Amino acid sequence: MPTPARIHVAHALHEVFGEGGRVPDIWDRDLGEDAHLAQALLGLCLRRWGRLQAWVKPKLKDPDRGVPLGTRVVLAMGLTQLAWLPGVSDHAAVNESVDLAANRDLGFLPHKGLVNALLRRAAKDRAALAAELDALPAALDRSPAAERALLAALTPHHAKAELEALWTRLQQPPRPDFRLLRGEAPEGLLAEAGIPGCLCLQEGASFPRSWLESSGGIVQDRSSQALLAYAWDRPVTRILDACAAPGGKTTTLALRHAGAAITALEVQPKRAARLRQTLEQRGVEARVIQADAAEWLEGNEATFDLILLDAPCSGSGTLQKHPEWPWLKHDDLPRLAGLQRRLLTAATNRLAPGGLLIYAVCSWLPEECVSHREWLEHARRDLRPAEVWPAAMGSAQDAAGGVTAFFRPHPLRWTGEGFQGFAVRRD
Ligand SMILES: C[S@@+](CC[C@H](N)C(=O)[O-])C[C@H]1O[C@@H](n2cnc3c(N)ncnc32)[C@H](O)[C@@H]1O
C-alpha cells in the first residue's frame, strides 16, 4: 500500500496533467512529517516533467503509442525519488511505485510489469540516472505558455537572451518573505533594505510559526511589499481595496494610512467571509463588502483618495511558487483581460480629484497590464502617470528622474514574484 504522501502527490499530478487544474495551496495539510517528502516529490515531478517523460519514451517498445497518464505519473514519481531524493531507499522508490501502478485510479494495472522493470533497472545506478536526466535539455520542462511568460518578463528589459537564466532561477523553491505587523521581529528574520516592514528568513533559521499565529506578522511576498512602498504624500482618508481577499494588501494599506476609512471588496462569498475574519484577527478596521467590484462601483457615488486594484489574473508571475503553472489550460486569458478592463474602468471613475490609483497583477503578460495602461493613456485624459516607485522597480525606459510610474522589476535582478503594476493620479 503506497504511503499517504505518495497517494497525495499522485492525485495532484493527475489533477494538473489530467484536468489542467491547479494544486490547492493546502493540498498537503494533513500529511504531518510526510509533507516534506510530498512537497519535494511533487515539486520535482512538476519542474522536471518534460525531461522525465523524454527519458522514458525511448525505453518503451512502441514509443509513438500514447502512454496512459497513470503510467506517466507513476514512472515520474519513481524516477524522481531514485534520481534526486537520496533519502528514499531503492526499495521504497521502486515498490511503492509498482503498488501505485496497480491502483485503479492513480496507475494503470497493465503497465505494472513495465514500471517494475524500468525502475529496477534505473535503481541499479541512481547517480547515472540523475546525470542522464540532468543532461536532457531544460527546455523540455517548459510548456509554450511558460516560454511566453518568460519572454514577456524579459522583453521590457531587453533581456530576452537571459531566458535560460530566468528559468533556472524560477526552478528554485521560493523562500518566504514576511511583513511585520506589530512589535519586534523574531530571531531569524532580517529586515530587507528599502522596503519598510519587510523581513526575510535568515539562512538556516526555522519558520516563525508561533510569531505568525500570534499575528505579529504575515507571510507576504517582497514584490507585494515593494508595490505598496509607493511614495505618496497627499492626504489619504478614504481607501478602496477593490479585490481584497485574502487581505494581505488591505493589512499593509491599513498600516501605512492609519486612521483612513478602508472599503474592501471581494466577489467570492467564502473569501469575503474569511477576509472579514482575518482582518478582525489582525485588528485591521475595514468595511468588507461581498460584491462584484465593477457592479458595486458603478452603483455607488463614493469616491476614494487611494484605490488599489490588485486584479484577478493568470498568475504567470507566480511560476516559482506554482510549478504546475506551465501545464495549466490557459484558456481563460481573454476573459481575465476583459474583467481587468471592466474593473479598471469602474475604479478610475471613483478616483477622487488628487487621488492615486494603483493597478497590479501577479503576471508578466502584456495583455494583463501594459495594454490596459496604454488604453488608459488614450481613453482617460484626466489621469496622469504617478511616479511613485524608485526607478529600480521599473525598466530602464520607464524611469525618469530616478522614479517610475510603471512597476515591473527586472526578473533576474529582483527575486520576488513576477508583478506588474502602474500608478495613475487624477488631476
Ligand atoms: C489577486 S487576488 C487579491 C489579493 C489581495 N489583494 C491580497 O493582497 O491579499 C484577487 C482577488 O479578487 C477577487 N475578485 C475576482 N473578481 C472580482 C470582482 N469582479 N470583484 C471583486 N473581487 C474580485 C478574487 O476572488 C481574489 O480574491
Tab-separated table of C-alpha atoms and ligand atoms in Angstrom:
chain	number	residue	atom	x	y	z
A	1	MET	CA	0.000	0.000	0.000
A	2	PRO	CA	1.647	3.340	-1.031
A	3	THR	CA	2.093	5.939	1.727
A	4	PRO	CA	-0.474	8.770	2.002
A	5	ALA	CA	2.245	11.233	0.895
A	6	ARG	CA	2.735	9.385	-2.401
A	7	ILE	CA	-1.007	8.989	-2.917
A	8	HIS	CA	-1.448	12.758	-2.414
A	9	VAL	CA	1.327	13.504	-4.917
A	10	ALA	CA	-0.186	11.127	-7.482
A	11	HIS	CA	-3.601	12.790	-7.069
A	12	ALA	CA	-2.064	16.242	-7.517
A	13	LEU	CA	-0.232	15.154	-10.693
A	14	HIS	CA	-3.452	13.694	-12.117
A	15	GLU	CA	-5.233	16.963	-11.350
A	16	VAL	CA	-2.597	19.007	-13.189
A	17	PHE	CA	-1.885	16.774	-16.182
A	18	GLY	CA	-5.347	15.221	-16.483
A	19	GLU	CA	-7.560	18.207	-15.755
A	20	GLY	CA	-5.259	21.212	-16.237
A	21	GLY	CA	-6.188	22.158	-12.666
A	22	ARG	CA	-4.147	23.947	-10.011
A	23	VAL	CA	-2.671	22.324	-6.918
A	24	PRO	CA	-4.516	23.871	-3.954
A	25	ASP	CA	-2.211	25.712	-1.509
A	26	ILE	CA	-3.298	23.407	1.322
A	27	TRP	CA	-3.018	20.138	-0.614
A	28	ASP	CA	-0.560	18.633	1.927
A	29	ARG	CA	-2.054	19.945	5.167
A	30	ASP	CA	-2.946	16.548	6.693
A	31	LEU	CA	0.393	14.895	5.902
A	32	GLY	CA	2.319	15.987	9.013
A	33	GLU	CA	6.001	14.994	8.850
A	34	ASP	CA	5.494	13.369	5.456
A	35	ALA	CA	4.593	16.750	3.960
A	36	HIS	CA	8.326	17.426	3.401
A	37	LEU	CA	8.735	14.350	1.218
A	38	ALA	CA	5.471	15.069	-0.591
A	39	GLN	CA	6.405	18.709	-1.291
A	40	ALA	CA	9.845	17.767	-2.607
A	41	LEU	CA	8.471	14.939	-4.724
A	42	LEU	CA	5.631	16.947	-6.224
A	43	GLY	CA	7.843	19.993	-6.864
A	44	LEU	CA	10.460	17.916	-8.688
A	45	CYS	CA	7.896	15.970	-10.744
A	46	LEU	CA	6.265	19.227	-11.880
A	47	ARG	CA	9.522	21.074	-12.515
A	48	ARG	CA	11.127	18.201	-14.433
A	49	TRP	CA	8.074	16.645	-16.047
A	50	GLY	CA	9.267	17.157	-19.626
A	51	ARG	CA	12.652	15.565	-19.025
A	52	LEU	CA	11.173	12.661	-17.076
A	53	GLN	CA	8.798	11.858	-19.948
A	54	ALA	CA	11.580	12.258	-22.523
A	55	TRP	CA	13.765	9.803	-20.580
A	56	VAL	CA	11.019	7.175	-20.519
A	57	LYS	CA	9.882	7.405	-24.141
A	58	PRO	CA	12.783	5.727	-25.983
A	59	LYS	CA	12.691	2.863	-23.472
A	60	LEU	CA	9.176	1.847	-24.488
A	61	LYS	CA	8.548	-0.951	-27.024
A	62	ASP	CA	6.408	1.326	-29.181
A	63	PRO	CA	7.495	4.900	-28.328
A	64	ASP	CA	4.922	6.528	-30.610
A	65	ARG	CA	1.974	4.892	-28.896
A	66	GLY	CA	0.303	7.109	-26.302
A	67	VAL	CA	1.185	6.217	-22.700
A	68	PRO	CA	-1.688	6.364	-20.190
A	69	LEU	CA	-1.466	9.194	-17.656
A	70	GLY	CA	-1.396	6.700	-14.782
A	71	THR	CA	1.823	5.154	-16.121
A	72	ARG	CA	3.438	8.540	-16.771
A	73	VAL	CA	2.609	9.760	-13.252
A	74	VAL	CA	3.873	6.621	-11.527
A	75	LEU	CA	7.099	6.477	-13.540
A	76	ALA	CA	7.786	10.195	-12.998
A	77	MET	CA	7.365	9.708	-9.252
A	78	GLY	CA	9.566	6.605	-9.106
A	79	LEU	CA	12.338	8.112	-11.250
A	80	THR	CA	12.285	11.368	-9.280
A	81	GLN	CA	12.788	9.520	-5.991
A	82	LEU	CA	15.640	7.471	-7.435
A	83	ALA	CA	17.392	10.381	-9.154
A	84	TRP	CA	17.004	13.313	-6.802
A	85	LEU	CA	15.753	12.151	-3.400
A	86	PRO	CA	18.695	10.269	-1.871
A	87	GLY	CA	16.891	9.859	1.459
A	88	VAL	CA	14.382	7.483	-0.180
A	89	SER	CA	15.584	3.856	-0.337
A	90	ASP	CA	15.649	1.923	-3.621
A	91	HIS	CA	13.113	-0.437	-2.153
A	92	ALA	CA	10.613	2.333	-1.271
A	93	ALA	CA	11.073	4.174	-4.579
A	94	VAL	CA	10.513	1.065	-6.686
A	95	ASN	CA	7.981	-0.951	-4.674
A	96	GLU	CA	5.701	1.924	-3.763
A	97	SER	CA	5.637	2.998	-7.405
A	98	VAL	CA	4.778	-0.526	-8.515
A	99	ASP	CA	1.953	-0.570	-5.942
A	100	LEU	CA	0.740	2.764	-7.279
A	101	ALA	CA	0.803	1.381	-10.822
A	102	ALA	CA	-1.665	-1.259	-9.651
A	103	ASN	CA	-4.010	1.365	-8.187
A	104	ARG	CA	-7.170	1.607	-10.286
A	105	ASP	CA	-7.493	5.414	-10.011
A	106	LEU	CA	-3.873	6.515	-9.948
A	107	GLY	CA	-1.944	3.971	-12.041
A	108	PHE	CA	-2.517	1.634	-14.988
A	109	LEU	CA	-2.518	-2.025	-13.998
A	110	PRO	CA	-1.426	-3.496	-17.379
A	111	HIS	CA	1.803	-1.458	-17.056
A	112	LYS	CA	2.713	-2.744	-13.586
A	113	GLY	CA	5.403	-5.017	-15.088
A	114	LEU	CA	6.790	-2.212	-17.251
A	115	VAL	CA	7.021	0.145	-14.262
A	116	ASN	CA	8.726	-2.551	-12.199
A	117	ALA	CA	11.273	-3.369	-14.930
A	118	LEU	CA	12.161	0.270	-15.752
A	119	LEU	CA	12.537	1.356	-12.147
A	120	ARG	CA	14.503	-1.705	-11.066
A	121	ARG	CA	16.960	-1.129	-13.883
A	122	ALA	CA	17.233	2.591	-13.032
A	123	ALA	CA	17.781	1.798	-9.337
A	124	LYS	CA	20.997	-0.103	-10.166
A	125	ASP	CA	22.833	3.182	-10.750
A	126	ARG	CA	20.970	6.150	-9.290
A	127	ALA	CA	23.810	8.602	-9.916
A	128	ALA	CA	23.875	7.662	-13.617
A	129	LEU	CA	20.104	8.091	-13.805
A	130	ALA	CA	20.356	11.583	-12.284
A	131	ALA	CA	23.164	12.500	-14.680
A	132	GLU	CA	21.174	11.295	-17.715
A	133	LEU	CA	18.084	13.221	-16.660
A	134	ASP	CA	20.047	16.375	-15.824
A	135	ALA	CA	21.780	16.240	-19.216
A	136	LEU	CA	18.476	16.434	-21.126
A	137	PRO	CA	17.586	19.966	-22.332
A	138	ALA	CA	15.896	22.079	-19.643
A	139	ALA	CA	13.611	23.455	-22.365
A	140	LEU	CA	11.738	20.125	-22.295
A	141	ASP	CA	10.294	21.188	-18.942
A	142	ARG	CA	8.751	24.350	-20.371
A	143	SER	CA	5.346	24.462	-21.999
A	144	PRO	CA	4.693	27.105	-24.708
A	145	ALA	CA	2.779	29.083	-22.067
A	146	ALA	CA	5.829	29.126	-19.780
A	147	GLU	CA	8.077	30.150	-22.642
A	148	ARG	CA	5.735	33.030	-23.423
A	149	ALA	CA	5.603	34.197	-19.796
A	150	LEU	CA	9.413	34.210	-19.561
A	151	LEU	CA	9.754	36.216	-22.761
A	152	ALA	CA	7.121	38.663	-21.544
A	153	ALA	CA	9.078	39.121	-18.299
A	154	LEU	CA	12.339	39.826	-20.105
A	155	THR	CA	11.103	41.871	-23.086
A	156	PRO	CA	10.732	45.290	-21.378
A	157	HIS	CA	14.289	44.909	-20.056
A	158	HIS	CA	15.727	43.974	-23.486
A	159	ALA	CA	16.972	40.773	-21.874
A	160	LYS	CA	15.381	38.018	-23.964
A	161	ALA	CA	18.762	36.257	-24.194
A	162	GLU	CA	18.561	35.562	-20.456
A	163	LEU	CA	15.629	33.211	-20.735
A	164	GLU	CA	17.577	30.130	-19.579
A	165	ALA	CA	18.952	32.023	-16.570
A	166	LEU	CA	15.458	33.161	-15.604
A	167	TRP	CA	14.068	29.652	-15.969
A	168	THR	CA	16.877	28.326	-13.756
A	169	ARG	CA	16.083	30.920	-11.102
A	170	LEU	CA	12.404	30.014	-11.155
A	171	GLN	CA	13.167	26.327	-10.635
A	172	GLN	CA	14.464	27.014	-7.103
A	173	PRO	CA	11.751	26.517	-4.480
A	174	PRO	CA	10.794	30.027	-3.278
A	175	ARG	CA	11.810	31.391	0.124
A	176	PRO	CA	9.010	33.070	2.034
A	177	ASP	CA	9.125	36.762	2.951
A	178	PHE	CA	7.267	38.330	5.859
A	179	ARG	CA	5.659	41.631	6.817
A	180	LEU	CA	5.971	42.905	10.359
A	181	LEU	CA	2.599	43.977	11.754
A	182	ARG	CA	3.488	44.838	15.334
A	183	GLY	CA	6.266	44.586	17.908
A	184	GLU	CA	9.759	43.332	17.199
A	185	ALA	CA	10.812	40.898	14.500
A	186	PRO	CA	11.551	37.453	15.976
A	187	GLU	CA	15.015	35.920	15.843
A	188	GLY	CA	15.903	34.557	12.423
A	189	LEU	CA	14.126	37.276	10.441
A	190	LEU	CA	16.161	40.071	8.906
A	191	ALA	CA	14.935	43.464	7.690
A	192	GLU	CA	15.033	43.963	3.895
A	193	ALA	CA	16.734	47.205	2.975
A	194	GLY	CA	14.489	49.721	1.219
A	195	ILE	CA	11.142	48.026	1.952
A	196	PRO	CA	9.780	49.141	5.336
A	197	GLY	CA	8.469	46.239	7.419
A	198	CYS	CA	9.708	43.558	5.014
A	199	LEU	CA	11.567	40.661	6.639
A	200	CYS	CA	13.349	37.693	5.130
A	201	LEU	CA	14.230	34.365	6.692
A	202	GLN	CA	17.885	34.053	7.639
A	203	GLU	CA	19.730	31.051	6.151
A	204	GLY	CA	19.092	28.032	8.388
A	205	ALA	CA	16.512	29.794	10.617
A	206	SER	CA	13.309	27.933	11.379
A	207	PHE	CA	9.934	29.024	10.028
A	208	PRO	CA	8.406	31.553	12.507
A	209	ARG	CA	5.130	29.686	13.004
A	210	SER	CA	4.269	30.898	16.515
A	211	TRP	CA	5.042	34.523	15.605
A	212	LEU	CA	2.651	34.245	12.638
A	213	GLU	CA	-0.009	32.612	14.833
A	214	SER	CA	0.273	35.487	17.322
A	215	SER	CA	-0.421	37.973	14.453
A	216	GLY	CA	2.995	39.614	14.930
A	217	GLY	CA	3.420	39.403	11.182
A	218	ILE	CA	2.195	37.797	7.997
A	219	VAL	CA	3.700	35.956	5.047
A	220	GLN	CA	3.827	38.436	2.174
A	221	ASP	CA	5.933	38.297	-0.951
A	222	ARG	CA	8.503	41.075	-1.289
A	223	SER	CA	7.034	42.167	-4.642
A	224	SER	CA	3.683	42.870	-2.975
A	225	GLN	CA	5.500	44.802	-0.270
A	226	ALA	CA	7.603	46.810	-2.718
A	227	LEU	CA	4.462	47.627	-4.711
A	228	LEU	CA	2.883	49.068	-1.567
A	229	ALA	CA	6.024	51.022	-0.645
A	230	TYR	CA	4.877	53.762	-3.080
A	231	ALA	CA	5.852	57.338	-2.280
A	232	TRP	CA	2.708	59.449	-1.828
A	233	ASP	CA	2.429	62.423	0.450
A	234	ARG	CA	-1.087	63.658	-0.343
A	235	PRO	CA	-3.762	63.197	2.331
A	236	VAL	CA	-5.441	59.790	2.231
A	237	THR	CA	-8.638	59.445	4.218
A	238	ARG	CA	-10.760	57.091	2.037
A	239	ILE	CA	-9.198	53.925	0.641
A	240	LEU	CA	-10.699	51.329	-1.664
A	241	ASP	CA	-9.152	47.871	-1.921
A	242	ALA	CA	-11.194	46.649	-4.893
A	243	CYS	CA	-10.132	42.970	-4.942
A	244	ALA	CA	-9.136	42.359	-1.380
A	245	ALA	CA	-9.065	38.687	-0.294
A	246	PRO	CA	-7.119	37.175	1.360
A	247	GLY	CA	-6.306	40.618	2.756
A	248	GLY	CA	-2.516	40.885	2.777
A	249	LYS	CA	-2.512	44.199	0.992
A	250	THR	CA	-5.543	45.522	2.915
A	251	THR	CA	-3.490	44.954	6.058
A	252	THR	CA	-0.482	46.781	4.661
A	253	LEU	CA	-2.665	49.688	3.487
A	254	ALA	CA	-4.133	49.986	6.990
A	255	LEU	CA	-0.626	50.116	8.477
A	256	ARG	CA	0.529	52.745	6.004
A	257	HIS	CA	-2.512	55.009	6.339
A	258	ALA	CA	-3.552	54.712	9.969
A	259	GLY	CA	-6.968	56.276	10.571
A	260	ALA	CA	-8.114	56.152	6.932
A	261	ALA	CA	-11.504	54.554	6.231
A	262	ILE	CA	-10.945	51.385	4.206
A	263	THR	CA	-13.526	49.703	2.000
A	264	ALA	CA	-12.520	46.194	0.956
A	265	LEU	CA	-14.455	44.456	-1.823
A	266	GLU	CA	-14.368	40.756	-2.649
A	267	VAL	CA	-16.663	38.925	-5.037
A	268	GLN	CA	-16.435	35.393	-3.679
A	269	PRO	CA	-18.629	34.878	-0.595
A	270	LYS	CA	-16.308	32.403	1.149
A	271	ARG	CA	-13.251	34.532	0.516
A	272	ALA	CA	-15.120	37.644	1.694
A	273	ALA	CA	-16.116	35.882	4.940
A	274	ARG	CA	-12.531	34.737	5.527
A	275	LEU	CA	-11.252	38.222	4.716
A	276	ARG	CA	-13.552	39.746	7.347
A	277	GLN	CA	-12.351	37.227	9.920
A	278	THR	CA	-8.659	37.669	9.064
A	279	LEU	CA	-8.820	41.452	9.273
A	280	GLU	CA	-10.611	41.235	12.611
A	281	GLN	CA	-7.939	38.884	13.975
A	282	ARG	CA	-5.243	41.317	12.887
A	283	GLY	CA	-7.064	44.278	14.380
A	284	VAL	CA	-7.498	45.930	10.977
A	285	GLU	CA	-10.585	48.102	10.703
A	286	ALA	CA	-12.174	47.897	7.270
A	287	ARG	CA	-15.662	47.762	5.789
A	288	VAL	CA	-15.704	44.392	3.988
A	289	ILE	CA	-18.326	44.110	1.264
A	290	GLN	CA	-19.010	40.972	-0.703
A	291	ALA	CA	-19.713	42.225	-4.210
A	292	ASP	CA	-18.504	42.338	-7.764
A	293	ALA	CA	-16.291	45.414	-7.590
A	294	ALA	CA	-17.307	46.743	-11.014
A	295	GLU	CA	-21.028	46.455	-10.230
A	296	TRP	CA	-20.616	47.921	-6.761
A	297	LEU	CA	-18.596	50.873	-8.028
A	298	GLU	CA	-20.997	51.526	-10.905
A	299	GLY	CA	-23.924	51.648	-8.473
A	300	ASN	CA	-22.186	53.886	-5.970
A	301	GLU	CA	-21.351	57.554	-5.723
A	302	ALA	CA	-18.472	57.100	-3.267
A	303	THR	CA	-15.032	58.381	-4.280
A	304	PHE	CA	-11.633	57.463	-2.875
A	305	ASP	CA	-8.253	59.173	-2.371
A	306	LEU	CA	-6.431	55.887	-2.859
A	307	ILE	CA	-7.573	52.878	-4.868
A	308	LEU	CA	-5.747	49.588	-5.046
A	309	LEU	CA	-6.864	47.281	-7.843
A	310	ASP	CA	-4.953	44.046	-7.308
A	311	ALA	CA	-6.846	42.339	-10.099
A	312	PRO	CA	-7.586	38.652	-10.663
A	313	CYS	CA	-5.101	37.416	-13.267
A	314	SER	CA	-3.429	34.437	-14.912
A	315	GLY	CA	-0.755	34.276	-12.187
A	316	SER	CA	2.008	33.887	-14.770
A	317	GLY	CA	4.381	35.704	-12.403
A	318	THR	CA	3.950	33.016	-9.747
A	319	LEU	CA	5.734	30.285	-11.704
A	320	GLN	CA	8.268	29.748	-8.938
A	321	LYS	CA	5.640	29.195	-6.250
A	322	HIS	CA	3.321	27.275	-8.577
A	323	PRO	CA	5.411	24.892	-10.676
A	324	GLU	CA	2.200	23.490	-12.161
A	325	TRP	CA	1.507	26.834	-13.855
A	326	PRO	CA	3.233	25.905	-17.160
A	327	TRP	CA	0.907	22.910	-17.538
A	328	LEU	CA	-2.455	24.549	-16.814
A	329	LYS	CA	-5.017	25.079	-19.577
A	330	HIS	CA	-4.529	28.841	-20.058
A	331	ASP	CA	-7.764	29.261	-21.978
A	332	ASP	CA	-9.016	31.964	-19.610
A	333	LEU	CA	-6.833	34.885	-20.635
A	334	PRO	CA	-9.317	36.817	-22.829
A	335	ARG	CA	-11.959	36.628	-20.085
A	336	LEU	CA	-9.485	37.806	-17.460
A	337	ALA	CA	-8.225	40.683	-19.600
A	338	GLY	CA	-11.871	41.757	-20.181
A	339	LEU	CA	-12.634	41.586	-16.461
A	340	GLN	CA	-9.495	43.588	-15.610
A	341	ARG	CA	-10.509	46.302	-18.096
A	342	ARG	CA	-14.032	46.429	-16.647
A	343	LEU	CA	-12.704	46.714	-13.093
A	344	LEU	CA	-10.202	49.368	-14.115
A	345	THR	CA	-12.874	51.458	-15.830
A	346	ALA	CA	-15.147	51.306	-12.800
A	347	ALA	CA	-12.301	52.036	-10.357
A	348	THR	CA	-10.889	55.033	-12.247
A	349	ASN	CA	-14.392	56.549	-12.297
A	350	ARG	CA	-14.369	56.553	-8.489
A	351	LEU	CA	-10.960	58.147	-8.026
A	352	ALA	CA	-11.276	61.486	-6.225
A	353	PRO	CA	-9.533	64.561	-7.663
A	354	GLY	CA	-5.928	64.485	-6.440
A	355	GLY	CA	-6.228	60.740	-5.766
A	356	LEU	CA	-3.911	57.840	-6.584
A	357	LEU	CA	-4.838	54.533	-8.222
A	358	ILE	CA	-2.526	51.542	-8.244
A	359	TYR	CA	-3.291	48.695	-10.603
A	360	ALA	CA	-1.375	45.421	-10.192
A	361	VAL	CA	-1.331	41.804	-11.335
A	362	CYS	CA	0.982	38.916	-10.416
A	363	SER	CA	1.570	38.297	-14.086
A	364	TRP	CA	4.154	39.207	-16.696
A	365	LEU	CA	1.802	39.006	-19.668
A	366	PRO	CA	1.387	42.308	-21.542
A	367	GLU	CA	-2.355	41.895	-22.109
A	368	GLU	CA	-2.896	41.926	-18.326
A	369	CYS	CA	-1.127	45.211	-17.668
A	370	VAL	CA	0.768	47.010	-20.467
A	371	SER	CA	-2.226	47.069	-22.790
A	372	HIS	CA	-4.538	48.366	-20.033
A	373	ARG	CA	-2.051	51.116	-19.292
A	374	GLU	CA	-1.798	52.096	-22.962
A	375	TRP	CA	-5.561	52.068	-23.306
A	376	LEU	CA	-5.930	54.269	-20.220
A	377	GLU	CA	-3.393	56.761	-21.549
A	378	HIS	CA	-5.561	57.349	-24.615
A	379	ALA	CA	-9.006	56.921	-23.104
A	380	ARG	CA	-8.608	58.979	-19.932
A	381	ARG	CA	-7.160	62.452	-20.320
A	382	ASP	CA	-7.966	63.264	-16.675
A	383	LEU	CA	-5.408	60.707	-15.441
A	384	ARG	CA	-1.648	61.068	-15.436
A	385	PRO	CA	1.155	58.628	-14.628
A	386	ALA	CA	2.196	58.890	-10.982
A	387	GLU	CA	5.916	58.245	-10.429
A	388	VAL	CA	5.631	56.647	-7.021
A	389	TRP	CA	8.318	53.914	-7.132
A	390	PRO	CA	12.115	54.076	-7.233
A	391	ALA	CA	13.494	53.634	-10.774
A	392	ALA	CA	14.892	50.184	-9.886
A	393	MET	CA	11.310	48.893	-9.698
A	394	GLY	CA	10.734	49.633	-13.394
A	395	SER	CA	12.558	49.013	-16.642
A	396	ALA	CA	15.179	51.490	-17.894
A	397	GLN	CA	12.734	53.008	-20.376
A	398	ASP	CA	10.109	53.664	-17.672
A	399	ALA	CA	12.353	55.582	-15.325
A	400	ALA	CA	12.586	59.353	-15.398
A	401	GLY	CA	14.429	61.312	-12.728
A	402	GLY	CA	15.090	58.240	-10.592
A	403	VAL	CA	11.425	57.296	-10.233
A	404	THR	CA	8.876	55.291	-12.193
A	405	ALA	CA	5.110	55.049	-12.616
A	406	PHE	CA	5.399	51.515	-14.010
A	407	PHE	CA	6.193	48.705	-11.594
A	408	ARG	CA	7.933	45.843	-13.391
A	409	PRO	CA	11.222	44.895	-11.696
A	410	HIS	CA	13.864	43.059	-13.710
A	411	PRO	CA	13.080	39.365	-13.145
A	412	LEU	CA	16.743	38.444	-12.717
A	413	ARG	CA	17.843	41.321	-10.516
A	414	TRP	CA	14.791	41.070	-8.303
A	415	THR	CA	13.841	37.852	-6.591
A	416	GLY	CA	10.226	38.491	-5.661
A	417	GLU	CA	7.197	37.194	-7.529
A	418	GLY	CA	6.607	38.482	-11.046
A	419	PHE	CA	4.417	41.520	-10.523
A	420	GLN	CA	3.438	44.271	-12.945
A	421	GLY	CA	1.636	47.399	-11.980
A	422	PHE	CA	1.154	51.039	-12.757
A	423	ALA	CA	0.132	54.121	-10.846
A	424	VAL	CA	-2.041	56.979	-12.084
A	425	ARG	CA	-3.191	60.149	-10.375
A	426	ARG	CA	-6.232	62.217	-11.075
A	427	ASP	CA	-5.767	65.931	-11.690
B	1	LIG	C1	-5.017	38.824	-6.706
B	1	LIG	S1	-6.261	38.433	-5.603
B	1	LIG	C2	-6.137	39.759	-4.457
B	1	LIG	C3	-5.079	39.549	-3.416
B	1	LIG	C4	-5.172	40.571	-2.291
B	1	LIG	N1	-5.112	41.925	-2.786
B	1	LIG	C5	-4.060	40.402	-1.265
B	1	LIG	O1	-3.014	41.016	-1.379
B	1	LIG	O2	-4.250	39.613	-0.337
B	1	LIG	C6	-7.707	38.868	-6.470
B	1	LIG	C7	-8.981	38.736	-5.670
B	1	LIG	O3	-10.020	39.367	-6.430
B	1	LIG	C8	-11.198	38.636	-6.282
B	1	LIG	N2	-12.078	39.005	-7.418
B	1	LIG	C9	-12.158	38.452	-8.639
B	1	LIG	N3	-13.063	39.090	-9.397
B	1	LIG	C10	-13.559	40.093	-8.641
B	1	LIG	C11	-14.554	41.079	-8.855
B	1	LIG	N4	-15.202	41.167	-10.009
B	1	LIG	N5	-14.844	41.929	-7.847
B	1	LIG	C12	-14.195	41.833	-6.651
B	1	LIG	N6	-13.255	40.906	-6.390
B	1	LIG	C13	-12.933	40.049	-7.370
B	1	LIG	C14	-10.719	37.197	-6.282
B	1	LIG	O4	-11.693	36.359	-5.718
B	1	LIG	C15	-9.451	37.308	-5.458
B	1	LIG	O5	-9.721	37.104	-4.112
